[in-house]
Coordinates of C-alpha atoms and ligand atoms in Angstrom, one line a residue:
M1 CA 107.3 147.6 106.5
K2 CA 109.5 149.7 109.6
N3 CA 106.2 149.3 111.8
H4 CA 106.1 145.1 111.1
I5 CA 110.7 145.5 112.5
I6 CA 110.4 147.4 115.6
C7 CA 107.8 145.0 116.8
L8 CA 109.9 142.0 116.0
L9 CA 113.2 143.0 116.6
A10 CA 111.7 144.3 120.5
L11 CA 110.3 140.8 120.3
M12 CA 112.6 139.1 118.8
G13 CA 114.9 140.1 121.9
V14 CA 113.4 139.8 124.7
I15 CA 113.4 136.1 123.4
C16 CA 116.8 135.9 122.3
T17 CA 118.5 137.8 126.0
G18 CA 115.7 136.4 128.7
C19 CA 114.8 132.6 128.8
G20 CA 118.8 131.4 128.3
R21 CA 117.1 129.4 124.7
P22 CA 118.9 127.3 122.8
N23 CA 120.3 128.2 119.5
I24 CA 117.0 128.2 117.7
I25 CA 119.4 126.6 114.7
D26 CA 120.8 123.9 116.5
E27 CA 116.9 123.5 118.3
N28 CA 115.4 123.5 114.9
I29 CA 118.2 120.7 113.8
A30 CA 117.4 118.4 116.1
N31 CA 114.0 118.6 115.5
A32 CA 114.1 118.3 112.0
E33 CA 116.4 114.6 112.6
V34 CA 113.2 113.0 114.3
Q35 CA 110.6 114.3 112.1
L36 CA 112.6 113.7 108.6
S37 CA 114.0 110.8 110.4
A38 CA 110.7 109.4 110.9
L39 CA 109.3 110.2 107.0
L40 CA 112.2 109.2 105.9
A41 CA 111.4 105.6 106.5
A42 CA 108.2 105.6 105.3
S43 CA 109.1 107.0 102.5
Q44 CA 111.5 103.9 101.7
Q45 CA 109.3 101.2 103.2
D46 CA 109.5 97.3 101.0
G47 CA 113.0 98.8 99.8
Q48 CA 110.8 100.9 97.2
I49 CA 112.0 104.7 97.4
R50 CA 109.0 106.4 97.4
I51 CA 108.4 110.4 97.5
P52 CA 106.2 111.5 99.8
S53 CA 104.4 114.8 99.6
T54 CA 102.0 115.8 102.1
Y55 CA 100.7 114.0 105.1
R56 CA 96.0 114.4 105.3
D57 CA 93.9 112.5 106.5
G58 CA 96.9 110.4 108.9
K59 CA 98.7 109.2 105.6
V60 CA 102.2 109.9 105.0
R61 CA 100.9 111.0 101.0
F62 CA 102.9 110.2 97.9
V63 CA 103.5 111.5 94.2
P64 CA 105.0 110.2 91.0
K65 CA 108.4 110.8 90.0
H66 CA 106.9 113.3 86.9
D67 CA 105.4 115.9 89.9
W68 CA 107.0 119.7 90.1
V69 CA 107.3 118.7 94.1
S70 CA 109.0 115.7 93.5
G71 CA 112.9 116.6 93.7
F72 CA 111.8 118.2 96.9
F73 CA 112.5 116.3 99.3
A74 CA 116.0 114.4 97.7
G75 CA 116.6 118.0 98.3
S76 CA 115.6 118.7 102.2
L77 CA 118.3 115.2 102.7
W78 CA 120.7 117.5 101.0
Y79 CA 120.7 119.7 103.7
M80 CA 120.4 117.7 107.4
Y81 CA 123.3 116.5 105.4
E82 CA 124.3 119.3 105.1
L83 CA 123.3 121.6 108.9
T84 CA 124.5 118.2 110.7
G85 CA 127.7 116.3 108.6
D86 CA 125.7 113.3 109.2
E87 CA 127.1 110.7 106.3
K88 CA 124.0 109.1 106.6
W89 CA 121.5 111.8 105.2
A90 CA 123.9 112.1 102.6
E91 CA 123.2 108.5 101.2
A92 CA 119.1 108.7 101.7
A93 CA 120.3 111.7 99.6
Q94 CA 121.5 110.1 97.0
Q95 CA 119.2 107.6 96.7
H96 CA 116.4 109.4 96.7
T97 CA 118.5 112.2 94.2
E98 CA 119.2 109.1 91.9
H99 CA 115.5 108.3 91.5
L100 CA 114.8 111.0 89.3
H101 CA 116.9 110.5 86.8
D102 CA 115.0 110.1 84.3
I103 CA 113.7 113.9 84.9
Q104 CA 116.4 115.2 83.0
Y105 CA 114.1 113.8 79.5
L106 CA 111.1 115.9 80.7
T107 CA 109.6 118.7 79.0
W108 CA 106.2 118.4 79.0
H109 CA 106.5 121.1 82.0
H110 CA 108.3 123.2 83.3
D111 CA 108.9 122.5 86.6
V112 CA 112.8 120.5 85.8
G113 CA 114.2 123.5 87.3
F114 CA 112.6 123.1 90.6
M115 CA 112.7 118.5 91.0
V116 CA 117.0 118.7 89.6
Y117 CA 118.7 121.6 90.5
D118 CA 117.7 120.7 94.5
S119 CA 118.2 117.1 94.3
Y120 CA 121.2 116.6 91.3
G121 CA 122.2 120.7 91.9
N122 CA 122.4 120.3 96.0
G123 CA 124.1 117.2 95.4
R124 CA 126.8 118.6 92.9
R125 CA 127.5 121.3 95.5
L126 CA 127.7 119.2 98.6
K127 CA 129.8 116.0 97.2
G128 CA 131.0 117.4 94.6
L129 CA 129.2 114.7 92.0
V130 CA 131.0 115.3 88.5
Q131 CA 128.1 112.8 87.2
Y132 CA 125.5 115.7 88.2
D133 CA 126.6 118.0 85.8
T134 CA 125.3 115.8 82.8
V135 CA 122.3 115.0 84.7
I136 CA 121.6 119.2 85.0
V137 CA 123.0 120.2 81.6
N138 CA 120.9 117.6 80.5
T139 CA 117.2 119.0 81.5
A140 CA 118.4 122.5 80.3
K141 CA 118.3 121.5 77.8
S142 CA 115.0 119.8 78.2
L143 CA 113.8 122.5 80.0
A144 CA 115.2 124.7 77.0
T145 CA 112.6 122.7 74.4
R146 CA 110.0 125.2 76.2
F147 CA 111.3 128.7 75.1
R148 CA 109.6 130.5 72.6
P149 CA 111.6 132.6 70.8
E150 CA 109.1 135.1 70.0
A151 CA 107.4 135.8 72.7
G152 CA 111.0 135.5 75.1
V153 CA 109.5 133.5 77.5
L154 CA 109.7 129.5 78.8
Q155 CA 106.4 128.4 78.6
S156 CA 105.5 126.8 81.6
W157 CA 102.1 125.1 81.5
P158 CA 101.2 122.3 78.6
A159 CA 97.6 124.0 77.2
D160 CA 97.0 121.2 75.3
K161 CA 96.5 118.9 79.3
G162 CA 94.9 118.6 82.2
W163 CA 92.6 121.6 84.1
Q164 CA 94.8 124.3 81.2
A165 CA 93.1 122.7 78.7
Q166 CA 90.0 124.4 79.8
R167 CA 91.1 128.0 80.3
G168 CA 91.5 128.8 76.0
W169 CA 95.3 129.6 76.8
K170 CA 98.5 128.9 74.5
C171 CA 101.1 130.6 76.2
P172 CA 100.5 130.4 80.2
V173 CA 103.6 131.7 82.2
I174 CA 103.4 131.5 85.6
I175 CA 105.2 133.9 88.5
D176 CA 107.1 130.4 89.3
N177 CA 108.7 130.0 85.9
M178 CA 111.9 132.3 88.3
M179 CA 112.1 129.8 90.3
N180 CA 113.1 127.4 87.2
L181 CA 116.6 129.9 85.9
E182 CA 118.8 128.5 88.1
L183 CA 119.1 125.7 87.0
L184 CA 119.3 127.7 83.9
F185 CA 122.4 129.3 85.0
K186 CA 124.2 127.0 87.2
A187 CA 124.1 124.1 83.3
S188 CA 126.5 127.3 81.9
E189 CA 128.3 127.8 84.3
I190 CA 128.8 124.4 84.0
S191 CA 128.7 123.9 80.1
G192 CA 129.9 127.1 79.3
D193 CA 127.0 127.3 77.0
D194 CA 125.5 130.9 77.4
T195 CA 122.4 129.9 75.8
F196 CA 121.4 128.6 78.8
K197 CA 121.8 131.5 81.0
N198 CA 121.2 134.1 77.9
I199 CA 117.2 132.3 77.9
A200 CA 117.0 132.9 82.1
I201 CA 117.9 136.2 80.9
S202 CA 115.4 137.2 78.6
H203 CA 113.0 134.9 80.4
S204 CA 113.7 137.8 83.6
D205 CA 113.1 140.7 81.8
K206 CA 109.6 139.7 80.1
T207 CA 108.3 138.6 83.7
I208 CA 109.5 142.1 84.5
L209 CA 107.7 143.9 81.2
H210 CA 104.7 141.8 81.9
H211 CA 103.9 140.1 84.4
Y212 CA 104.6 143.0 87.9
R213 CA 102.2 145.5 88.6
D214 CA 102.7 149.7 89.3
D215 CA 102.7 148.0 93.0
Y216 CA 105.0 145.6 92.2
S217 CA 102.6 142.6 92.6
T218 CA 102.7 139.9 90.7
W219 CA 100.0 137.9 88.2
H220 CA 100.3 134.1 88.9
V221 CA 99.6 133.6 85.0
V222 CA 100.6 135.5 81.9
D223 CA 99.0 133.9 78.6
Y224 CA 101.5 135.4 75.4
D225 CA 101.0 134.2 71.8
H226 CA 104.3 132.6 71.7
E227 CA 103.4 132.9 67.4
T228 CA 103.6 137.5 67.8
G229 CA 104.4 137.4 70.8
A230 CA 101.6 140.0 71.9
I231 CA 99.7 138.8 75.7
R232 CA 96.5 136.7 75.2
G233 CA 95.8 137.8 78.1
K234 CA 96.5 137.9 82.3
C235 CA 94.8 136.0 85.2
T236 CA 95.0 133.3 88.0
A237 CA 95.3 129.8 88.6
Q238 CA 96.4 129.8 92.0
G239 CA 94.9 132.4 94.1
A240 CA 92.0 134.2 95.0
A241 CA 91.2 135.8 92.1
D242 CA 92.4 136.9 89.0
D243 CA 94.3 140.4 89.9
S244 CA 95.0 139.0 93.6
A245 CA 98.0 138.9 95.0
W246 CA 98.3 134.6 95.5
A247 CA 100.9 135.1 98.4
R248 CA 103.7 132.4 97.0
G249 CA 104.0 134.0 93.8
Q250 CA 105.0 137.1 94.9
A251 CA 107.6 135.0 97.4
W252 CA 108.9 133.2 94.0
G253 CA 109.3 136.1 92.4
L254 CA 111.3 137.4 95.7
Y255 CA 113.3 134.3 95.3
G256 CA 113.3 134.4 92.3
Y257 CA 114.6 137.7 91.0
T258 CA 116.9 137.9 94.0
L259 CA 118.7 134.0 92.2
A260 CA 119.2 136.3 88.3
Y261 CA 121.2 138.9 91.3
R262 CA 123.2 136.6 92.1
F263 CA 124.3 134.9 88.9
T264 CA 124.4 138.0 86.3
K265 CA 124.8 141.1 89.3
D266 CA 122.4 143.4 86.9
E267 CA 121.3 145.8 89.0
R268 CA 118.1 145.6 87.8
Y269 CA 116.7 142.3 89.4
L270 CA 118.1 143.2 92.4
Q271 CA 116.0 146.4 92.4
Q272 CA 113.6 143.8 91.6
A273 CA 113.4 141.4 94.5
Q274 CA 113.5 144.9 97.1
H275 CA 110.4 146.3 95.3
V276 CA 108.9 142.3 96.1
V277 CA 109.8 143.1 99.5
E278 CA 108.2 146.3 99.8
F279 CA 105.2 144.6 98.9
I280 CA 104.7 141.9 100.8
F281 CA 106.2 143.5 103.9
S282 CA 104.0 146.4 104.4
H283 CA 101.3 145.4 103.5
P284 CA 98.6 145.7 105.3
N285 CA 96.9 142.1 105.5
L286 CA 100.3 140.6 106.6
P287 CA 99.9 139.5 109.4
E288 CA 101.9 140.5 112.8
D289 CA 104.5 137.3 112.8
L290 CA 105.0 137.7 109.1
V291 CA 103.0 134.0 107.6
P292 CA 100.8 135.3 104.6
Y293 CA 97.1 134.4 104.5
W294 CA 97.6 132.3 101.1
D295 CA 96.4 135.4 98.9
Y296 CA 97.3 139.0 100.1
N297 CA 93.9 139.7 99.3
A298 CA 91.7 136.8 99.9
P299 CA 88.4 138.1 100.7
E300 CA 88.0 136.1 103.9
I301 CA 91.0 137.6 105.5
P302 CA 91.2 136.9 108.7
N303 CA 89.0 133.4 108.1
T304 CA 91.5 131.9 105.6
P305 CA 94.8 129.6 106.2
R306 CA 97.6 130.6 106.1
D307 CA 100.2 129.7 103.6
V308 CA 103.7 128.6 105.6
S309 CA 105.2 127.9 102.1
S310 CA 105.4 131.6 100.7
A311 CA 106.7 132.6 104.5
A312 CA 109.6 129.8 104.1
I313 CA 110.5 130.6 101.1
A314 CA 110.4 134.7 101.3
A315 CA 113.0 133.6 104.2
S316 CA 115.1 132.0 102.8
A317 CA 115.8 134.8 99.8
L318 CA 115.8 137.9 102.4
Y319 CA 118.3 135.4 104.4
E320 CA 120.8 136.0 100.4
L321 CA 119.6 139.4 99.8
Y322 CA 121.5 140.3 103.7
D323 CA 123.9 138.8 102.0
M324 CA 124.0 141.1 98.4
T325 CA 123.0 143.9 100.3
K326 CA 123.2 144.2 104.2
N327 CA 120.6 145.6 104.5
K328 CA 120.0 144.6 108.5
E329 CA 116.7 144.4 107.7
Y330 CA 116.5 141.7 105.6
K331 CA 117.9 139.5 107.7
A332 CA 115.6 140.8 110.9
L333 CA 113.0 140.1 108.8
A334 CA 114.2 136.8 108.1
D335 CA 114.8 136.7 111.5
T336 CA 111.0 136.3 112.6
I337 CA 109.9 134.3 109.7
I338 CA 112.5 131.6 111.4
E339 CA 111.2 132.4 114.6
S340 CA 107.0 132.5 113.8
L341 CA 108.0 129.3 112.3
S342 CA 109.8 127.4 114.9
S343 CA 106.4 128.3 116.8
P344 CA 104.0 124.8 118.2
A345 CA 101.6 128.0 115.7
Y346 CA 103.6 126.1 112.6
R347 CA 106.0 123.5 113.6
A348 CA 104.8 120.3 113.8
E349 CA 105.4 118.3 118.0
Q350 CA 107.9 115.5 117.8
G351 CA 106.3 112.1 116.4
T352 CA 103.5 114.1 115.0
N353 CA 102.7 115.8 111.3
G354 CA 103.5 112.2 109.7
G355 CA 107.2 113.3 110.0
F356 CA 106.9 116.7 108.6
I357 CA 108.5 119.6 110.5
L358 CA 106.3 122.7 109.7
M359 CA 102.1 122.6 110.3
H360 CA 99.5 124.8 107.3
S361 CA 100.7 124.9 103.5
V362 CA 98.6 125.6 100.9
G363 CA 97.8 124.1 98.3
S364 CA 95.8 125.5 95.9
I365 CA 92.6 126.4 96.9
P366 CA 90.8 127.1 93.4
H367 CA 91.8 123.5 93.0
N368 CA 90.2 122.0 96.0
S369 CA 94.5 120.3 97.3
S370 CA 96.4 120.6 100.1
I371 CA 94.7 123.1 102.2
D372 CA 96.5 123.3 105.5
V373 CA 98.4 120.3 105.9
P374 CA 102.6 120.0 105.5
L375 CA 104.3 120.4 101.7
N376 CA 107.7 119.4 101.0
Y377 CA 107.8 122.4 99.8
A378 CA 107.9 124.8 102.9
D379 CA 109.9 122.2 104.4
Y380 CA 113.2 122.1 101.8
Y381 CA 112.9 126.3 102.4
F382 CA 112.6 126.2 105.7
L383 CA 115.8 123.8 105.8
E384 CA 117.7 126.2 103.5
A385 CA 116.8 129.6 105.1
L386 CA 118.5 127.8 108.5
V387 CA 121.7 126.6 106.0
R388 CA 121.7 130.0 104.9
K389 CA 120.9 132.0 108.0
R390 CA 124.2 130.2 110.1
N391 CA 126.0 130.7 106.8
I392 CA 125.6 134.5 107.2
E393 CA 125.8 134.8 111.6
N394 CA 129.4 132.0 110.7
G395 CA 131.2 134.7 108.7
G396 CA 130.1 132.6 105.3
S397 CA 128.0 133.1 102.2
A398 CA 124.2 132.8 102.4
V399 CA 125.0 130.5 99.5
P400 CA 127.9 129.6 98.8
M401 CA 128.1 128.5 94.6
Ligands
LIG1 N1 104.7 126.2 91.2 C1 103.2 125.6 92.0 C2 103.0 125.8 93.0 O1 103.4 126.4 93.6 O2 102.0 125.8 93.2

């Protein structure tokens, strides 16, 4: 990790002091205003609200409400409001958020935490919309139906639907599920009902125990027997191999344990996040610009796509981790990622990329889906990282509660 930091701090010094370039946050906000204005227009054509997810073959692609990525565009609009203070973004964000109203009752997959926290959660925080409390608590109730007490975890995916049904799983849990806990923790704060928080703690503890390897890389999928709690198998769905380190999974774990520490102040979660940082940023296959290949063990490295979404998620988590620990290395790493993602190598030219901000993310190579394209969650975590960076640099908390 040290080599990366020393060399990149030097690089940043040259960039920041040498050329009088405008503040990187302001410059990114101005760019995002242009890009997301175009994407917003595309998502509201014919008076209908549609949810943009990516841009492929010259077309913006949209997803239905139940898709796991459906909350990120509304969330990006909220961050645009936070970054600019312009009410036009809040109005659009509110419309896109409330379009997801029915998701609070969805129980057949775990991603409702992402979907509702990024949209309703940000709206509640930024605008004090108390009517969103009910939606957040209802969503937590829906997510809690997926808790399997014998195993002590939330089941991520259904075992009898779609491609997952082919895998022979009984209770598949993916590392990504750590992200859905944010909504559970918040729902307990709002409602005073600790049931949600206790589920989140149980899930976090089991995930440390069963998802993590000795080197603090994580398996993607752990299949539990929900009747006995026994582990039936460990494998991947989106990584290069069962025992590889799928890049976004490592980033989800880093972010997930950072947020678990935010809500619980349990030192074990902080340590877990710090171990994951060590794994990621000392990995020999991590490029100097800190934007990982889609899997740290992809056999085709360096001739295989990067995954910008993983870098953006990690940057956002690192700003919070810096705020918690005051370890300057974490902020230096996050700043380097933001520098990289703001460069023409990853940030689209204005008026291109369908209005998405960033290029070069990977959805799932094993599923041949969304490879080397913009993804709405890469933009979401990039904007979130900018908010957190600005908060810290202005002397505030990275993540105001
Ligand atoms: N949660 C799904 C993914 O990260 O691709």
